[in-house]
Tab-separated table of C-alpha atoms in Angstrom:
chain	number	residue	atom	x	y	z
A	15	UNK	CA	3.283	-5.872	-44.264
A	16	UNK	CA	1.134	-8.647	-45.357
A	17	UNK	CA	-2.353	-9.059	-44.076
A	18	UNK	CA	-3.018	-12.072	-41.830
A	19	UNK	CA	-4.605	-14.697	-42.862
A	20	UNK	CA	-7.026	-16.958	-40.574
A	21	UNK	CA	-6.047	-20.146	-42.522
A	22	UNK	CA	-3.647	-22.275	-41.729
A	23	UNK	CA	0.291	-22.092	-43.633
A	24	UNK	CA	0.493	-24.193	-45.593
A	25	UNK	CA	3.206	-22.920	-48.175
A	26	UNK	CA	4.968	-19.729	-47.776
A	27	UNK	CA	3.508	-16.991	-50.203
A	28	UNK	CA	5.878	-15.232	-52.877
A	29	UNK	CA	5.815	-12.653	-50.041
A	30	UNK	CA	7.714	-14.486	-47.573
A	31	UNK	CA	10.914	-14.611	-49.951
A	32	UNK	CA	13.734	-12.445	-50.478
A	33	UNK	CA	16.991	-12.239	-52.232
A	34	UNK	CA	20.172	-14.709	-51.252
A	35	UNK	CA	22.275	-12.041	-50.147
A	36	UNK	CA	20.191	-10.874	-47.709
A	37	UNK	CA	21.713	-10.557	-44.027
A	38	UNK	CA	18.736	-9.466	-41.867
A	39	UNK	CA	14.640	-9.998	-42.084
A	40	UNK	CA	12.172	-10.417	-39.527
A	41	UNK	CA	9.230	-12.601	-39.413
A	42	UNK	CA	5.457	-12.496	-37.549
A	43	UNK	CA	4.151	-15.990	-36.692
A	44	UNK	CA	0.260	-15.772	-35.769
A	45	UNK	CA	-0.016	-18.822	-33.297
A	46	UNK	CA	-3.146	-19.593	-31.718
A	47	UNK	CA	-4.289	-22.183	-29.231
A	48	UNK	CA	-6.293	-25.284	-30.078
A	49	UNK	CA	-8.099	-24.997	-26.510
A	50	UNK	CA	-7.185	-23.112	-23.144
A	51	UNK	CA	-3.588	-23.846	-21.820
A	52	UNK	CA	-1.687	-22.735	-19.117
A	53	UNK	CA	2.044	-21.982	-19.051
A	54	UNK	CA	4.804	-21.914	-16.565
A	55	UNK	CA	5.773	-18.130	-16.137
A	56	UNK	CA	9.215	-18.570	-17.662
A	57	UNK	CA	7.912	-19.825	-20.998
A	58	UNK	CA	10.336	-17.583	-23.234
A	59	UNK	CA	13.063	-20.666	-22.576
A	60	UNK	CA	10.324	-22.876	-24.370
A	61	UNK	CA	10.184	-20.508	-27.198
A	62	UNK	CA	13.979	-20.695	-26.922
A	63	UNK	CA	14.471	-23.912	-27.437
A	64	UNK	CA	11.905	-24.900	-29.888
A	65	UNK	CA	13.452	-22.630	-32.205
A	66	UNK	CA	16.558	-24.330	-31.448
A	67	UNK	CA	15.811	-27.722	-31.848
A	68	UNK	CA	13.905	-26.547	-35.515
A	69	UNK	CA	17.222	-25.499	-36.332
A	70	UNK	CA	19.305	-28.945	-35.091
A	71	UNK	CA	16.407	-30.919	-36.625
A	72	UNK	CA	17.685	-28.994	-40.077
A	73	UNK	CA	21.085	-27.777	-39.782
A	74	UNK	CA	22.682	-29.740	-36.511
A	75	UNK	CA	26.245	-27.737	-37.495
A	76	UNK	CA	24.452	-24.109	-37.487
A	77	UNK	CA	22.129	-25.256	-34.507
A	78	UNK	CA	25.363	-25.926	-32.508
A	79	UNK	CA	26.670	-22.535	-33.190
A	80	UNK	CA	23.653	-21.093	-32.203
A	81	UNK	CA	23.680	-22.627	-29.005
A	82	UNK	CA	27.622	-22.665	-28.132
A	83	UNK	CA	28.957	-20.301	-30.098
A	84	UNK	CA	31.107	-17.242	-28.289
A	85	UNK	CA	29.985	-14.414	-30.063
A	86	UNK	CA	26.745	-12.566	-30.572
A	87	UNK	CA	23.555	-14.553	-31.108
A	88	UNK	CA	22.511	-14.094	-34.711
A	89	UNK	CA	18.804	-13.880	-34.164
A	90	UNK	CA	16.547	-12.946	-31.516
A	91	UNK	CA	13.173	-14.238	-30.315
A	92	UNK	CA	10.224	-12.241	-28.828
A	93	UNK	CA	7.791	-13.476	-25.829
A	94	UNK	CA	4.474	-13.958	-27.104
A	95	UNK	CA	2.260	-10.915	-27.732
A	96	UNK	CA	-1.801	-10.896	-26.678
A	97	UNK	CA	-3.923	-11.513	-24.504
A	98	UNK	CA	-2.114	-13.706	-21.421
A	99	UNK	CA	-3.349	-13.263	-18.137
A	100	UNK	CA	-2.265	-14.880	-14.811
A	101	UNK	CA	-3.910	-17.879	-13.500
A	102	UNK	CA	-2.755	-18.804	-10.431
A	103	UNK	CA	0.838	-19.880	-10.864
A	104	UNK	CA	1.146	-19.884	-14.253
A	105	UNK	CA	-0.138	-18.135	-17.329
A	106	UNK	CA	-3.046	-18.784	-19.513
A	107	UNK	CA	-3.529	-18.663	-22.767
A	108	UNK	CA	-6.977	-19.055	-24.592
A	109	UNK	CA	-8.406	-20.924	-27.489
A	110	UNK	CA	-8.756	-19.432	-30.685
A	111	UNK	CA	-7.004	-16.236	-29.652
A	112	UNK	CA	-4.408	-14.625	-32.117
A	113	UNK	CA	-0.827	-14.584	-30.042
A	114	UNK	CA	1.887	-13.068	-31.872
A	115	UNK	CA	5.444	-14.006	-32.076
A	116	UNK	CA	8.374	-12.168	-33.829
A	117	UNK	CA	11.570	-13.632	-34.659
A	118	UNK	CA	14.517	-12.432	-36.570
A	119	UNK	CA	17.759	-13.258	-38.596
A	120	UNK	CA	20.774	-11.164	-38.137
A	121	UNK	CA	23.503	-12.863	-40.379
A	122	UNK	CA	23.305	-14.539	-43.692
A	123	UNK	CA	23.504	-18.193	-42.727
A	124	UNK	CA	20.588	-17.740	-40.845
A	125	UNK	CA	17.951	-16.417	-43.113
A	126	UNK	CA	19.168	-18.907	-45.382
A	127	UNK	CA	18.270	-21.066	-43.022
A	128	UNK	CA	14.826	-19.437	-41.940
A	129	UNK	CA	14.064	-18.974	-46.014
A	130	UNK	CA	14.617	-22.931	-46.405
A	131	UNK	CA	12.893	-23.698	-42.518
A	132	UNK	CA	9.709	-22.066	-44.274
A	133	UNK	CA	9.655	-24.235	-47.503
A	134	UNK	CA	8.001	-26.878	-44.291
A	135	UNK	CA	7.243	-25.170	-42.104
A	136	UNK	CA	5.521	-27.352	-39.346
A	137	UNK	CA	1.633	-26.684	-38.123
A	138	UNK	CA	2.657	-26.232	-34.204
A	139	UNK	CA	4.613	-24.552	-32.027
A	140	UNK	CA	4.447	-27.078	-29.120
A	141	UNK	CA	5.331	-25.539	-25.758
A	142	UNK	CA	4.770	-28.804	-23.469
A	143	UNK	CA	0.973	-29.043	-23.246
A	144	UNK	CA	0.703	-26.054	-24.887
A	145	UNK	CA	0.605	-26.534	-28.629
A	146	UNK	CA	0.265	-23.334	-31.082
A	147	UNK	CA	-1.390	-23.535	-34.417
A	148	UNK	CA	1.265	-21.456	-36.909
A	149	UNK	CA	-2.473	-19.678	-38.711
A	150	UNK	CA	0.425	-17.401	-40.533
A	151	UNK	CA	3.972	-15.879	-41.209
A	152	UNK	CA	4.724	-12.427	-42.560
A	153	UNK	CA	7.433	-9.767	-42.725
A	154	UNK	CA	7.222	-7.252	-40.443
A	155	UNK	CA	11.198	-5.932	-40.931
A	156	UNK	CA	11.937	-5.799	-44.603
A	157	UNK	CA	14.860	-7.610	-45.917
A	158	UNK	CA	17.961	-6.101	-46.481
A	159	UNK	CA	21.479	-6.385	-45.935
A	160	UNK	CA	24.236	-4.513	-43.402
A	161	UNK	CA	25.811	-2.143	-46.091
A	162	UNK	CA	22.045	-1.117	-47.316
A	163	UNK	CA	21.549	0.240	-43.734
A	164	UNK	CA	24.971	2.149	-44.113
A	165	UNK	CA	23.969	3.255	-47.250
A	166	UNK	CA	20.471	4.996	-46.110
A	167	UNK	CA	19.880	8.510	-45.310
A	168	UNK	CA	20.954	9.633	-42.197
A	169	UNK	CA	19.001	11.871	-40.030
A	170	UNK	CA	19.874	13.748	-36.934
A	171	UNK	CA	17.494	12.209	-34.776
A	172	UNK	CA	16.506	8.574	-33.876
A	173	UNK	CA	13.641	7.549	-31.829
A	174	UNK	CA	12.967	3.913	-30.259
A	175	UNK	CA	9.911	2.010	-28.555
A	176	UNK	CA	11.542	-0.604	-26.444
A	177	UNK	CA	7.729	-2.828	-26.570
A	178	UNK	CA	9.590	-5.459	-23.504
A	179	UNK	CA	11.780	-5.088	-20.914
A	180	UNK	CA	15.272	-3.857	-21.912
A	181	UNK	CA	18.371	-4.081	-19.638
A	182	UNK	CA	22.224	-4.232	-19.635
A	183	UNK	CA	24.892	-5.682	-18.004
A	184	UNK	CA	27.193	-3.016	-15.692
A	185	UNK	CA	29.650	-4.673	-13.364
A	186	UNK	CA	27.953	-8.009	-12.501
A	187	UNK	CA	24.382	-6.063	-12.365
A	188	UNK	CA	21.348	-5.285	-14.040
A	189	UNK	CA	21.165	-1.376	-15.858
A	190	UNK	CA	18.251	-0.416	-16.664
A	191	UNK	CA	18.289	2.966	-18.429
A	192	UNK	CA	18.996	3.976	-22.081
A	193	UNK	CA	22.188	5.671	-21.971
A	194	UNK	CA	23.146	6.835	-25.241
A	195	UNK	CA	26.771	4.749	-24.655
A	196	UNK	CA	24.625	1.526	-23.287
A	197	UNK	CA	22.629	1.265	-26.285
A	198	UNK	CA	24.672	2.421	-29.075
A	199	UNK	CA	27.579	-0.613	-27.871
A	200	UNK	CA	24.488	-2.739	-27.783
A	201	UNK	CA	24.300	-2.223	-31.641
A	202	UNK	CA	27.655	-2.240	-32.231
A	203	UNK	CA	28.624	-5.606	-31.096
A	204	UNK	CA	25.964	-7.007	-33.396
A	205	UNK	CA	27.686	-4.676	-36.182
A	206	UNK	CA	30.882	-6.036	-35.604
A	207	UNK	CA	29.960	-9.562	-35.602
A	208	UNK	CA	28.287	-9.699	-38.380
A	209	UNK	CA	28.334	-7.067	-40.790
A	210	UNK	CA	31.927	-7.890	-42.173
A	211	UNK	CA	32.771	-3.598	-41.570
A	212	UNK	CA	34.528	-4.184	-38.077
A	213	UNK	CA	34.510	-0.514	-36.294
A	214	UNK	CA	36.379	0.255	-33.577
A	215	UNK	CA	34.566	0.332	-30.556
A	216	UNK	CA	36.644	2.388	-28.237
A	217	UNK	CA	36.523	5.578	-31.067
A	218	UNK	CA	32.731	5.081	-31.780
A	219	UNK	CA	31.535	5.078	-28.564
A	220	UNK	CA	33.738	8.196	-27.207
A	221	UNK	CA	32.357	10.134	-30.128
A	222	UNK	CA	28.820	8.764	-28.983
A	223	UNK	CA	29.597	9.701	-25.461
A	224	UNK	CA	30.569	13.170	-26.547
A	225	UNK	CA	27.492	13.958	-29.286
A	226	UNK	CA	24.850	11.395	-28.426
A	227	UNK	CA	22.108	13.279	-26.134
A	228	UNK	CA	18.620	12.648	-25.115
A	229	UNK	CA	16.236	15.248	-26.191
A	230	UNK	CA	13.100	12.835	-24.839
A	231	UNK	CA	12.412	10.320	-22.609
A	232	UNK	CA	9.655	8.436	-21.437
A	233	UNK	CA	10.243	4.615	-19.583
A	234	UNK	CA	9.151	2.454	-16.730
A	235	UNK	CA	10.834	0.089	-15.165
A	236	UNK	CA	9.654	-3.556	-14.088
A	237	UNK	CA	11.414	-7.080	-12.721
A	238	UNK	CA	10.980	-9.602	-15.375
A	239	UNK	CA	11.847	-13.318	-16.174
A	240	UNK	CA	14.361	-14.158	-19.054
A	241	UNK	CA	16.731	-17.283	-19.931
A	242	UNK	CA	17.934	-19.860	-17.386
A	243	UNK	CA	19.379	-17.547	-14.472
A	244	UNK	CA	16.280	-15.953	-12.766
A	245	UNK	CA	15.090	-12.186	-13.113
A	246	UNK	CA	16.009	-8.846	-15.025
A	247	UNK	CA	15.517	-5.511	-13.854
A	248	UNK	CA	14.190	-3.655	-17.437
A	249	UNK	CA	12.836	-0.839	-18.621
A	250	UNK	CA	10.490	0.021	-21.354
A	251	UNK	CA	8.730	2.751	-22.831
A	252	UNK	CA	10.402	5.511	-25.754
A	253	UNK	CA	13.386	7.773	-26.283
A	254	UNK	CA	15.113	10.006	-28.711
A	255	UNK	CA	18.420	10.771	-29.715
A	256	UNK	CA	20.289	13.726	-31.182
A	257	UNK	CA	23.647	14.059	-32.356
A	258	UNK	CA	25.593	17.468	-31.731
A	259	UNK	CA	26.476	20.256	-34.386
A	260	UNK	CA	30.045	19.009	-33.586
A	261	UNK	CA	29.136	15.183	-34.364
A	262	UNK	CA	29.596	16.478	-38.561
A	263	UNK	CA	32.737	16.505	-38.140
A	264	UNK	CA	33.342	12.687	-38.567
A	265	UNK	CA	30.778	11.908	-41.094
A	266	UNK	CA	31.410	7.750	-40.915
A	267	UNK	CA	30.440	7.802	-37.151
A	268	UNK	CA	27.155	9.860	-38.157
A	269	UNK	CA	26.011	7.977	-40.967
A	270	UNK	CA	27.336	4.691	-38.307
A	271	UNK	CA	24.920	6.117	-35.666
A	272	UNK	CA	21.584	6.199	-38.257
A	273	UNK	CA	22.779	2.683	-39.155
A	274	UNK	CA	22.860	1.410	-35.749
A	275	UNK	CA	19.263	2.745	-35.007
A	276	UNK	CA	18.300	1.284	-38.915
A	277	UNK	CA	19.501	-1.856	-37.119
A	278	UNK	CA	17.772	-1.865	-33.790
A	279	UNK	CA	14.309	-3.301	-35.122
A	280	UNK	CA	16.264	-6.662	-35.930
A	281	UNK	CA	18.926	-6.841	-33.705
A	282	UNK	CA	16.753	-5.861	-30.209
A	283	UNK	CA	18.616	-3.951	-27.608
A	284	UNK	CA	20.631	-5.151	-24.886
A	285	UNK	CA	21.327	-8.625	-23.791
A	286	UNK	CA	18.740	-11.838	-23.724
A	287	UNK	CA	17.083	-10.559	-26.818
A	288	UNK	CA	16.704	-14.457	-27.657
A	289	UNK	CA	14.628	-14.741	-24.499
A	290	UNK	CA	11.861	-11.794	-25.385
A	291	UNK	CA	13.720	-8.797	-24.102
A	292	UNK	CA	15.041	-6.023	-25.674
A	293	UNK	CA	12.080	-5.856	-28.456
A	294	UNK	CA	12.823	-2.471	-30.174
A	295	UNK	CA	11.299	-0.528	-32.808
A	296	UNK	CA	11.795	2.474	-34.626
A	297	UNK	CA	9.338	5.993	-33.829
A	298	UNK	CA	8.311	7.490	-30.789
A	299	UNK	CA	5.669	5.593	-28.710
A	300	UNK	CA	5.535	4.423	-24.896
A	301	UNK	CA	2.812	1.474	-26.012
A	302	UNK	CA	4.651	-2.102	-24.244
A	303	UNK	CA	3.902	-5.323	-26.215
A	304	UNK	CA	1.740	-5.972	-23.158
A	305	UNK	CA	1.244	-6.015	-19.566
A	306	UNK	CA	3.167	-8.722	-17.351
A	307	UNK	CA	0.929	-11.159	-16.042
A	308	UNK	CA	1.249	-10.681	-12.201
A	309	UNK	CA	2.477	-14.124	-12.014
A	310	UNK	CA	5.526	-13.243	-13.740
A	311	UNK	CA	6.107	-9.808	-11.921
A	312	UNK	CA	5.820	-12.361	-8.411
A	313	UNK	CA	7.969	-14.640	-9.810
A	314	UNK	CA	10.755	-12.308	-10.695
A	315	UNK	CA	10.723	-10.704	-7.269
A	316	UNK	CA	10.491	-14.252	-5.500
A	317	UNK	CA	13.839	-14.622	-7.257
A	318	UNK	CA	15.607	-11.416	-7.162
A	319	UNK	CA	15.231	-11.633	-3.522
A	320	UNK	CA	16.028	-15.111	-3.032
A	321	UNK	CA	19.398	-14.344	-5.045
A	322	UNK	CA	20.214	-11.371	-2.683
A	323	UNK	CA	19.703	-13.579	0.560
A	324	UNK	CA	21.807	-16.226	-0.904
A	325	UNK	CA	24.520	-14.062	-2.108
A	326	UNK	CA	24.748	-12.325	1.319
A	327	UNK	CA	25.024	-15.918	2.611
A	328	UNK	CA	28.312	-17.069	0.641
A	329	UNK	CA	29.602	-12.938	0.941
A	330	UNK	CA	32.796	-15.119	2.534
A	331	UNK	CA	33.704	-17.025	-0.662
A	332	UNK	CA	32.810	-14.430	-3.212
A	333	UNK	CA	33.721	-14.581	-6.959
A	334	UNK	CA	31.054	-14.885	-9.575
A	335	UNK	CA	31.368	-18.603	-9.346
A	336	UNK	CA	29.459	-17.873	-6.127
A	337	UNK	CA	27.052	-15.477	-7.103
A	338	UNK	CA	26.237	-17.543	-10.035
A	339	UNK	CA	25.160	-20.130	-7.798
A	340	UNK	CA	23.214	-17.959	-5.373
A	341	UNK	CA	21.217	-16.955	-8.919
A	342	UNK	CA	20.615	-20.596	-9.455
A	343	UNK	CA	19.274	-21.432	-5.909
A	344	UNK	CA	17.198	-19.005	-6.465
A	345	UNK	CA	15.717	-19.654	-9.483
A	346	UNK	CA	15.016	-23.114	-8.790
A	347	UNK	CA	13.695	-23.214	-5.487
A	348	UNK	CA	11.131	-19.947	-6.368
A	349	UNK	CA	10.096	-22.056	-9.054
A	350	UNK	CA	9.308	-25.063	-7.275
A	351	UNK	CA	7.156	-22.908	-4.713
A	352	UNK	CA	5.342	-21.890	-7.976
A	353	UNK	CA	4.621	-26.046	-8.881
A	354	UNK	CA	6.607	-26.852	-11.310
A	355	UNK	CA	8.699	-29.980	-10.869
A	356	UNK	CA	11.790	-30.270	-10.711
A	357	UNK	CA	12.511	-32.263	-13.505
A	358	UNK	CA	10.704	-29.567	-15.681
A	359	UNK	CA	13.396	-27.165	-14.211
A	360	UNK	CA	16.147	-29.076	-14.590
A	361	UNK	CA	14.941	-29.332	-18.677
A	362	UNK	CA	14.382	-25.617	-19.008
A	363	UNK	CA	18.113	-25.419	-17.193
A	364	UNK	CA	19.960	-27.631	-18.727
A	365	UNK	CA	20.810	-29.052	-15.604
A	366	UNK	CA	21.068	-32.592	-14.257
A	367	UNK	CA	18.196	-33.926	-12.450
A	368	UNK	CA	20.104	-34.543	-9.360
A	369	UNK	CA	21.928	-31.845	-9.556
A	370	UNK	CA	18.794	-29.447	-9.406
A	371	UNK	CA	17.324	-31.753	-6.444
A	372	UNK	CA	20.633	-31.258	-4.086
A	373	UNK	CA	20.287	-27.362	-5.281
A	374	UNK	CA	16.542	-26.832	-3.866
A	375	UNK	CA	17.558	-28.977	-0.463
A	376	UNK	CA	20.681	-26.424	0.018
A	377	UNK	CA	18.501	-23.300	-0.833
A	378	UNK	CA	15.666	-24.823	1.707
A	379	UNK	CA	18.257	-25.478	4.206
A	380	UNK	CA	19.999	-21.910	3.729
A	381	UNK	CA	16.749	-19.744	4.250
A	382	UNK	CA	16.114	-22.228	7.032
A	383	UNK	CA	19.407	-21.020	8.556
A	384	UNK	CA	17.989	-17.347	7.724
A	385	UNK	CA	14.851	-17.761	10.176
């Protein structure tokens, strides 16, 4: 990896370009604050969508894709990494203090993207009153393409750090434990959507259910904030893998399995890896990218049990049409009792002003009903 530099980017060095047919690369951006600054808790969907808007600013067709598109997100975004420490309601961030801030490319178009994005590369990440000097940019996953990480050695045994919260979905809830089936399909939807080698899913992950064990395991688990619909139960902390004597018999799905774990580092694991979680790396450590800031851990559990109340509420209707509303009550009014406004909310949701403003008056008036 390069070494940092304390000046500001300018132009990206020789070091900070790689071949045109490369399908995955992942970048660390040194940001650091002008002064002291203070952010909201859920500051992840800032990160989120100044990426995004870099991208529509550039490329309005591949920004659109991004944001719409169906499939798997081809890149994911990490929550900043330092020193952040809670400051009443929010966070706070200090001046002249190295933050760090990894993002990655999972598909061609976007590195291509990324490669030309660094040509100009602005001076600030600006997170609404919060703007971050860019001081630097350097690799920190190599480039390289999806047949390259087929191509590698294989080894019987993978180990991952999971450095922020990692969850998955499992019917309409929140799973937060690495089993070998969980995190294996994690990888292979990424694999399928973009590495042009389609495998099928259903053979895979039987043969990982069958041969895939744990031989170590070491994680916590925590409530945490991500994207636009309230909290996450995750875990983080380290675990290995092993494959079976048996697994040699099918030779693709073993050197599939290294590949998978190759890929892991870029792809994160689990889902809202382009809201911070899911940050993954390859050896055996239980170091977290950092402590949550109290604020956040309050915030989540304002929310999760704000959700519960409100789901228990509208139990008669039912459907997740109904639950995803209880989720959105919830996350709007707990943020309001943290100070933020409502028109901040109703930007960070995507929501309609009034919208969010009739939403906080039912949620008032529901717990009201609770009492």
């Amino acid at each position: 990896m390069p070494r940092r530099s304390q000046k500001k980017l300018t132009n990206p060095s020789p070091q900070l370009t790689w071949s045109s047919d490369t399908e995955l690369v992942g970048l660390e951006f040194e940001l650091v604050p002008e002064k002291d600054c203070s952010l909201f808790p859920q500051y992840t969907i800032g990160l989120h969508a100044w990426f995004l808007e870099q991208v529509r600013s550039h490329d309005p067709k591949l920004s659109a894709y991004l944001h719409d598109g169906e499939s798997e997100k081809p890149f994911t975004i990490s929550a900043l990494n330092g020193e952040i420490i809670s400051s009443g309601r929010q966070i706070q961030l200090f001046a002249n203090t190295s933050y760090r801030w990894y993002v990655t490319a999972l598909s061609s178009r976007v590195q291509q993207w990324i490669a030309q994005w660094l040509e100009n590369l602005p001076k600030v990440v600006d997170l609404k009153n919060a703007p971050l000097q860019i001081h630097s940019v350097s690799i920190t996953h190599a480039p390289t393409t999806y047949a390259q990480l087929l191509e590698s050695e294989p080894s019987e045994t993978i180990a991952l750090k999971f450095l922020s919260p990692t969850s998955f979905r499992r019917k309409g809830h929140h799973f937060p434990l690495p089993v070998p089936v969980n995190v294996f399909h994690s990888y292979l939807r990424r694999w399928n959507d973009f590495s042009g080698m389609s495998v099928d899913q259903d053979a895979f992950l039987a043969w990982v259910d069958d041969h895939v064990f744990i031989t170590r395991c070491q994680i916590n688990t925590t409530k945490v904030l991500a994207g636009k619909k309230g909290a996450v139960t995750g875990f983080t902390g380290a675990i290995e893998f092993n494959l079976a004597r048996e697994a040699a018999k099918q030779p693709e799905f073993r050197q599939l399995f290294h590949a998978l774990g190759k890929l892991a580092p870029y792809c994160g694991t689990g889902h809202k890896t382009t809201f911070g979680l899911g940050q993954t790396r390859l050896g055996w450590s239980s170091q977290t990218m950092q402590d949550l800031p109290d604020v956040q851990t309050v915030l989540a559990k304002r929310i999760e049990d704000l959700t519960d109340t409100f789901k228990a509420q509208r139990k008669r209707t039912g459907g997740e049409r109904a639950d995803e509303i209880a989720a959105k009550w919830a996350t709007i009014l707990a943020r309001r009792e943290m100070g933020e406004s409502l028109q901040v909310v109703a930007e960070d949701l995507e929501m309609p002003y009034e919208t969010v403003k009739t939403y906080v008056k039912l949620a008032r008036r529901a717990l009201k009903n609770e009492e």
